Amino acid sequence: NAGVTQTPKFQVLKTGQSMTLQCAQDMNHEYMSWYRQDPGMGLRLIHYSVGAGITDQGEVPNGYNVSRSTTEDFPLRLLSAAPSQTSVYFCASRVNGGALSSPLHFGNGTRLTVT
Amino acid sequence: GQQVMQIPQYQHVQEGEDFTTYCNSSTTLSNIQWYKQRPGGHPVFLIQLVKSGEVKKQKRLTFQFGEAKKNSSLHITATQTTDVGTYFCAGQEGYGGSQGNLIFGKGTKLSVKP
């Protein structure tokens, strides 16, 4: 199993450009999520999904869109990139169901710079 | 909303010294998880604590969950250079829906001087 795969690893955008960060997992996990990591800010939840066709907002959703058409894929779209979106983005998945959150499996991250 | 505070933000130790990071939640947690992120890497799950007052050990690492299920700690005995990284706690407030999401602390960055 490859686990959680994120592409690209690095990306540089100009302000106003759009792009999609890809995330795929091969563990048949129902729950998938996107976090951004900024220095001194920890990991902040952007969007999450508990299954195909279901998405919801996290703590910092503005400027980002997601969709979940399949169990395996959970792309994150930046509609009009801004310098404030310069960050490291992590996709994470886990088994859903049950009362307690099972451990998150993280991808290797995408380092995004917006100039 | 739920907040998870983690201190200290940074810790520099000499190899062989002990290290502790503390996590406090504004609300009662159903469980807390700990993750380690090596420099340039991604967070990796270490452990999950569920029961009030629970203590778990992994070799030199000791994890505790407070009696009120609002705080937790990670203690490393006799640090080694391989312990370098950022340690995150992550709390889950409730069960299902948005309360099933993990809220991460800001992390404690540990550096170890040989």
mmCIF file of C-alpha atoms in Angstrom:
data_model
loop_
_atom_site.group_PDB
_atom_site.id
_atom_site.type_symbol
_atom_site.label_atom_id
_atom_site.label_comp_id
_atom_site.label_asym_id
_atom_site.label_seq_id
_atom_site.Cartn_x
_atom_site.Cartn_y
_atom_site.Cartn_z
ATOM 1 C CA ASN A 1 0.000 0.000 0.000
ATOM 2 C CA ALA A 2 1.191 3.472 -0.881
ATOM 3 C CA GLY A 3 -0.843 5.036 1.943
ATOM 4 C CA VAL A 4 -1.689 8.707 1.370
ATOM 5 C CA THR A 5 -0.160 10.226 -1.753
ATOM 6 C CA GLN A 6 -0.013 13.957 -2.331
ATOM 7 C CA THR A 7 1.009 15.764 -5.493
ATOM 8 C CA PRO A 8 2.792 17.994 -6.238
ATOM 9 C CA LYS A 9 5.479 18.156 -3.527
ATOM 10 C CA PHE A 10 6.308 21.766 -4.321
ATOM 11 C CA GLN A 11 4.400 24.494 -6.132
ATOM 12 C CA VAL A 12 4.929 28.185 -6.775
ATOM 13 C CA LEU A 13 1.941 30.274 -7.822
ATOM 14 C CA LYS A 14 1.385 33.889 -8.639
ATOM 15 C CA THR A 15 -1.333 35.805 -6.861
ATOM 16 C CA GLY A 16 -4.673 35.162 -8.520
ATOM 17 C CA GLN A 17 -3.753 31.843 -10.096
ATOM 18 C CA SER A 18 -5.761 28.746 -9.349
ATOM 19 C CA MET A 19 -4.596 25.206 -8.829
ATOM 20 C CA THR A 20 -5.576 21.838 -7.409
ATOM 21 C CA LEU A 21 -3.630 19.897 -4.825
ATOM 22 C CA GLN A 22 -4.162 16.195 -5.298
ATOM 23 C CA CYS A 23 -4.619 13.619 -2.556
ATOM 24 C CA ALA A 24 -5.232 9.910 -2.966
ATOM 25 C CA GLN A 25 -5.317 7.064 -0.478
ATOM 26 C CA ASP A 26 -5.435 3.316 -1.067
ATOM 27 C CA MET A 27 -6.482 2.219 2.430
ATOM 28 C CA ASN A 28 -10.238 2.443 1.804
ATOM 29 C CA HIS A 29 -10.528 5.131 4.473
ATOM 30 C CA GLU A 30 -13.876 6.862 4.624
ATOM 31 C CA TYR A 31 -12.561 10.005 6.357
ATOM 32 C CA MET A 32 -10.218 12.370 4.548
ATOM 33 C CA SER A 33 -9.079 15.854 5.500
ATOM 34 C CA TRP A 34 -6.852 18.739 4.553
ATOM 35 C CA TYR A 35 -4.683 20.638 7.034
ATOM 36 C CA ARG A 36 -2.399 23.572 6.555
ATOM 37 C CA GLN A 37 0.717 24.029 8.645
ATOM 38 C CA ASP A 38 2.202 27.444 9.265
ATOM 39 C CA PRO A 39 5.125 28.293 11.561
ATOM 40 C CA GLY A 40 3.940 28.639 15.136
ATOM 41 C CA MET A 41 0.348 27.812 14.188
ATOM 42 C CA GLY A 42 0.337 24.053 14.271
ATOM 43 C CA LEU A 43 -2.023 22.132 12.012
ATOM 44 C CA ARG A 44 -5.317 23.774 11.125
ATOM 45 C CA LEU A 45 -8.189 21.912 9.515
ATOM 46 C CA ILE A 46 -9.346 23.315 6.178
ATOM 47 C CA HIS A 47 -11.987 20.855 4.946
ATOM 48 C CA TYR A 48 -12.904 17.290 5.674
ATOM 49 C CA SER A 49 -15.031 14.497 4.282
ATOM 50 C CA VAL A 50 -16.599 11.504 6.015
ATOM 51 C CA GLY A 51 -17.342 9.684 2.788
ATOM 52 C CA ALA A 52 -17.844 9.989 -0.950
ATOM 53 C CA GLY A 53 -20.210 12.824 -1.793
ATOM 54 C CA ILE A 54 -19.936 14.418 1.668
ATOM 55 C CA THR A 55 -17.706 17.372 2.519
ATOM 56 C CA ASP A 56 -17.691 19.948 5.284
ATOM 57 C CA GLN A 57 -15.736 22.980 6.412
ATOM 58 C CA GLY A 58 -13.053 22.966 9.030
ATOM 59 C CA GLU A 59 -11.468 25.820 10.929
ATOM 60 C CA VAL A 60 -9.994 27.765 7.982
ATOM 61 C CA PRO A 61 -12.029 27.000 4.819
ATOM 62 C CA ASN A 62 -12.042 30.403 3.115
ATOM 63 C CA GLY A 63 -10.365 30.427 -0.294
ATOM 64 C CA TYR A 64 -10.472 26.656 -0.684
ATOM 65 C CA ASN A 65 -12.889 24.202 -2.275
ATOM 66 C CA VAL A 66 -13.028 20.427 -2.041
ATOM 67 C CA SER A 67 -14.985 17.602 -3.580
ATOM 68 C CA ARG A 68 -15.165 13.880 -2.868
ATOM 69 C CA SER A 69 -16.430 11.983 -5.872
ATOM 70 C CA THR A 70 -14.655 8.739 -4.920
ATOM 71 C CA THR A 71 -13.498 7.150 -1.680
ATOM 72 C CA GLU A 72 -9.885 7.331 -2.828
ATOM 73 C CA ASP A 73 -9.504 10.959 -3.911
ATOM 74 C CA PHE A 74 -9.928 14.270 -2.109
ATOM 75 C CA PRO A 75 -8.557 17.202 -4.127
ATOM 76 C CA LEU A 76 -8.135 20.670 -2.658
ATOM 77 C CA ARG A 77 -8.707 23.602 -4.985
ATOM 78 C CA LEU A 78 -7.348 27.082 -4.527
ATOM 79 C CA LEU A 79 -9.663 29.357 -6.452
ATOM 80 C CA SER A 80 -7.563 32.525 -6.560
ATOM 81 C CA ALA A 81 -4.261 32.127 -4.753
ATOM 82 C CA ALA A 82 -3.187 34.755 -2.243
ATOM 83 C CA PRO A 83 0.153 35.195 -0.435
ATOM 84 C CA SER A 84 -1.638 34.294 2.823
ATOM 85 C CA GLN A 85 -2.101 30.799 1.410
ATOM 86 C CA THR A 86 1.636 30.206 1.368
ATOM 87 C CA SER A 87 1.910 27.166 3.599
ATOM 88 C CA VAL A 88 2.571 23.450 3.805
ATOM 89 C CA TYR A 89 -0.558 21.452 3.071
ATOM 90 C CA PHE A 90 -1.150 17.980 4.455
ATOM 91 C CA CYS A 91 -3.804 15.531 3.433
ATOM 92 C CA ALA A 92 -4.754 12.950 6.050
ATOM 93 C CA SER A 93 -7.122 10.004 6.142
ATOM 94 C CA ARG A 94 -8.459 7.574 8.678
ATOM 95 C CA VAL A 95 -11.052 4.924 9.198
ATOM 96 C CA ASN A 96 -14.409 6.488 9.990
ATOM 97 C CA GLY A 97 -17.114 5.130 12.192
ATOM 98 C CA GLY A 98 -17.053 4.280 15.846
ATOM 99 C CA ALA A 99 -17.150 6.764 18.652
ATOM 100 C CA LEU A 100 -13.487 7.624 18.773
ATOM 101 C CA SER A 101 -11.275 9.065 16.095
ATOM 102 C CA SER A 102 -8.856 6.483 14.792
ATOM 103 C CA PRO A 103 -5.291 7.625 14.035
ATOM 104 C CA LEU A 104 -4.727 9.929 11.086
ATOM 105 C CA HIS A 105 -2.434 8.846 8.259
ATOM 106 C CA PHE A 106 -0.729 11.836 6.684
ATOM 107 C CA GLY A 107 0.640 12.349 3.207
ATOM 108 C CA ASN A 108 4.110 13.795 2.689
ATOM 109 C CA GLY A 109 2.773 17.297 2.177
ATOM 110 C CA THR A 110 2.738 19.958 -0.525
ATOM 111 C CA ARG A 111 4.819 23.058 0.010
ATOM 112 C CA LEU A 112 3.035 25.962 -1.670
ATOM 113 C CA THR A 113 4.456 29.435 -2.206
ATOM 114 C CA VAL A 114 2.282 32.259 -3.530
ATOM 115 C CA THR A 115 4.139 35.305 -4.776
ATOM 116 C CA GLY B 1 -14.923 26.458 19.936
ATOM 117 C CA GLN B 2 -12.580 23.874 21.274
ATOM 118 C CA GLN B 3 -9.001 24.962 21.796
ATOM 119 C CA VAL B 4 -5.966 22.859 22.524
ATOM 120 C CA MET B 5 -3.023 24.690 24.043
ATOM 121 C CA GLN B 6 0.429 23.145 24.063
ATOM 122 C CA ILE B 7 3.549 24.287 25.904
ATOM 123 C CA PRO B 8 6.364 24.943 25.592
ATOM 124 C CA GLN B 9 6.631 26.014 21.976
ATOM 125 C CA TYR B 10 10.345 25.195 21.867
ATOM 126 C CA GLN B 11 12.623 23.090 24.034
ATOM 127 C CA HIS B 12 16.377 22.754 23.705
ATOM 128 C CA VAL B 13 17.974 19.982 25.729
ATOM 129 C CA GLN B 14 21.328 18.327 26.087
ATOM 130 C CA GLU B 15 21.375 14.711 25.014
ATOM 131 C CA GLY B 16 20.517 12.580 28.012
ATOM 132 C CA GLU B 17 18.271 15.169 29.655
ATOM 133 C CA ASP B 18 14.564 14.613 30.085
ATOM 134 C CA PHE B 19 11.859 16.442 28.128
ATOM 135 C CA THR B 20 8.182 17.094 28.791
ATOM 136 C CA THR B 21 5.483 18.753 26.718
ATOM 137 C CA TYR B 22 2.055 19.635 28.080
ATOM 138 C CA CYS B 23 -1.308 19.873 26.426
ATOM 139 C CA ASN B 24 -4.431 21.564 27.829
ATOM 140 C CA SER B 25 -7.911 21.677 26.392
ATOM 141 C CA SER B 26 -10.634 24.216 27.051
ATOM 142 C CA THR B 27 -13.191 21.395 27.019
ATOM 143 C CA THR B 28 -13.355 17.784 28.127
ATOM 144 C CA LEU B 29 -11.922 15.439 25.527
ATOM 145 C CA SER B 30 -13.168 12.032 24.487
ATOM 146 C CA ASN B 31 -9.605 11.074 23.607
ATOM 147 C CA ILE B 32 -6.248 12.601 22.868
ATOM 148 C CA GLN B 33 -3.626 11.546 20.355
ATOM 149 C CA TRP B 34 0.062 12.358 20.066
ATOM 150 C CA TYR B 35 2.008 12.760 16.830
ATOM 151 C CA LYS B 36 5.667 13.305 16.001
ATOM 152 C CA GLN B 37 6.897 15.236 12.988
ATOM 153 C CA ARG B 38 10.537 14.937 12.049
ATOM 154 C CA PRO B 39 12.143 17.982 10.369
ATOM 155 C CA GLY B 40 10.917 18.150 6.766
ATOM 156 C CA GLY B 41 8.536 15.259 7.340
ATOM 157 C CA HIS B 42 4.890 14.657 8.025
ATOM 158 C CA PRO B 43 3.136 13.975 11.339
ATOM 159 C CA VAL B 44 3.239 10.345 12.405
ATOM 160 C CA PHE B 45 0.866 8.869 14.965
ATOM 161 C CA LEU B 46 2.439 7.842 18.276
ATOM 162 C CA ILE B 47 -0.363 6.930 20.657
ATOM 163 C CA GLN B 48 -3.982 7.439 21.668
ATOM 164 C CA LEU B 49 -5.236 7.929 25.231
ATOM 165 C CA VAL B 50 -8.879 7.353 26.051
ATOM 166 C CA LYS B 51 -9.439 6.714 29.743
ATOM 167 C CA SER B 52 -9.330 9.219 32.570
ATOM 168 C CA GLY B 53 -5.957 9.061 34.315
ATOM 169 C CA GLU B 54 -4.524 6.718 31.680
ATOM 170 C CA VAL B 55 -0.760 6.268 31.473
ATOM 171 C CA LYS B 56 0.942 4.546 28.557
ATOM 172 C CA LYS B 57 4.613 3.913 27.886
ATOM 173 C CA GLN B 58 6.572 3.379 24.721
ATOM 174 C CA LYS B 59 10.198 2.662 25.625
ATOM 175 C CA ARG B 60 11.508 6.048 26.858
ATOM 176 C CA LEU B 61 8.220 7.877 26.156
ATOM 177 C CA THR B 62 5.497 8.173 28.812
ATOM 178 C CA PHE B 63 2.082 9.560 27.950
ATOM 179 C CA GLN B 64 -0.505 10.654 30.505
ATOM 180 C CA PHE B 65 -4.144 11.686 30.255
ATOM 181 C CA GLY B 66 -5.501 13.795 33.092
ATOM 182 C CA GLU B 67 -8.239 12.721 35.462
ATOM 183 C CA ALA B 68 -10.583 15.367 34.110
ATOM 184 C CA LYS B 69 -9.658 14.443 30.513
ATOM 185 C CA LYS B 70 -8.687 18.048 29.797
ATOM 186 C CA ASN B 71 -4.927 17.746 29.864
ATOM 187 C CA SER B 72 -2.185 15.426 28.760
ATOM 188 C CA SER B 73 1.571 15.192 28.804
ATOM 189 C CA LEU B 74 4.371 13.478 26.943
ATOM 190 C CA HIS B 75 7.592 12.820 28.829
ATOM 191 C CA ILE B 76 10.779 11.570 27.212
ATOM 192 C CA THR B 77 13.437 10.125 29.495
ATOM 193 C CA ALA B 78 17.097 10.541 28.565
ATOM 194 C CA THR B 79 16.611 12.210 25.200
ATOM 195 C CA GLN B 80 18.551 11.068 22.167
ATOM 196 C CA THR B 81 19.289 12.869 18.911
ATOM 197 C CA THR B 82 16.704 10.640 17.235
ATOM 198 C CA ASP B 83 14.023 12.342 19.360
ATOM 199 C CA VAL B 84 14.463 15.605 17.469
ATOM 200 C CA GLY B 85 11.247 16.879 15.920
ATOM 201 C CA THR B 86 7.960 18.540 16.714
ATOM 202 C CA TYR B 87 5.507 16.784 18.997
ATOM 203 C CA PHE B 88 1.811 17.518 18.575
ATOM 204 C CA CYS B 89 -1.113 16.642 20.747
ATOM 205 C CA ALA B 90 -4.530 16.404 19.093
ATOM 206 C CA GLY B 91 -7.803 16.249 20.947
ATOM 207 C CA GLN B 92 -11.206 15.008 19.958
ATOM 208 C CA GLU B 93 -14.055 16.685 21.776
ATOM 209 C CA GLY B 94 -17.064 14.600 20.917
ATOM 210 C CA TYR B 95 -18.261 11.765 18.793
ATOM 211 C CA GLY B 96 -19.058 12.084 15.128
ATOM 212 C CA GLY B 97 -19.746 15.051 12.873
ATOM 213 C CA SER B 98 -17.483 18.070 13.341
ATOM 214 C CA GLN B 99 -16.812 16.979 16.926
ATOM 215 C CA GLY B 100 -15.159 13.889 15.526
ATOM 216 C CA ASN B 101 -12.408 16.048 14.064
ATOM 217 C CA LEU B 102 -9.059 16.259 15.782
ATOM 218 C CA ILE B 103 -7.963 19.689 16.975
ATOM 219 C CA PHE B 104 -4.194 19.989 17.057
ATOM 220 C CA GLY B 105 -2.078 21.898 19.505
ATOM 221 C CA LYS B 106 0.585 24.157 18.031
ATOM 222 C CA GLY B 107 3.294 21.648 18.837
ATOM 223 C CA THR B 108 6.530 21.597 20.816
ATOM 224 C CA LYS B 109 9.702 21.671 18.771
ATOM 225 C CA LEU B 110 12.425 19.632 20.445
ATOM 226 C CA SER B 111 16.074 20.056 19.620
ATOM 227 C CA VAL B 112 18.745 17.847 21.187
ATOM 228 C CA LYS B 113 22.372 18.876 21.478
ATOM 229 C CA PRO B 114 24.775 15.927 21.301
#
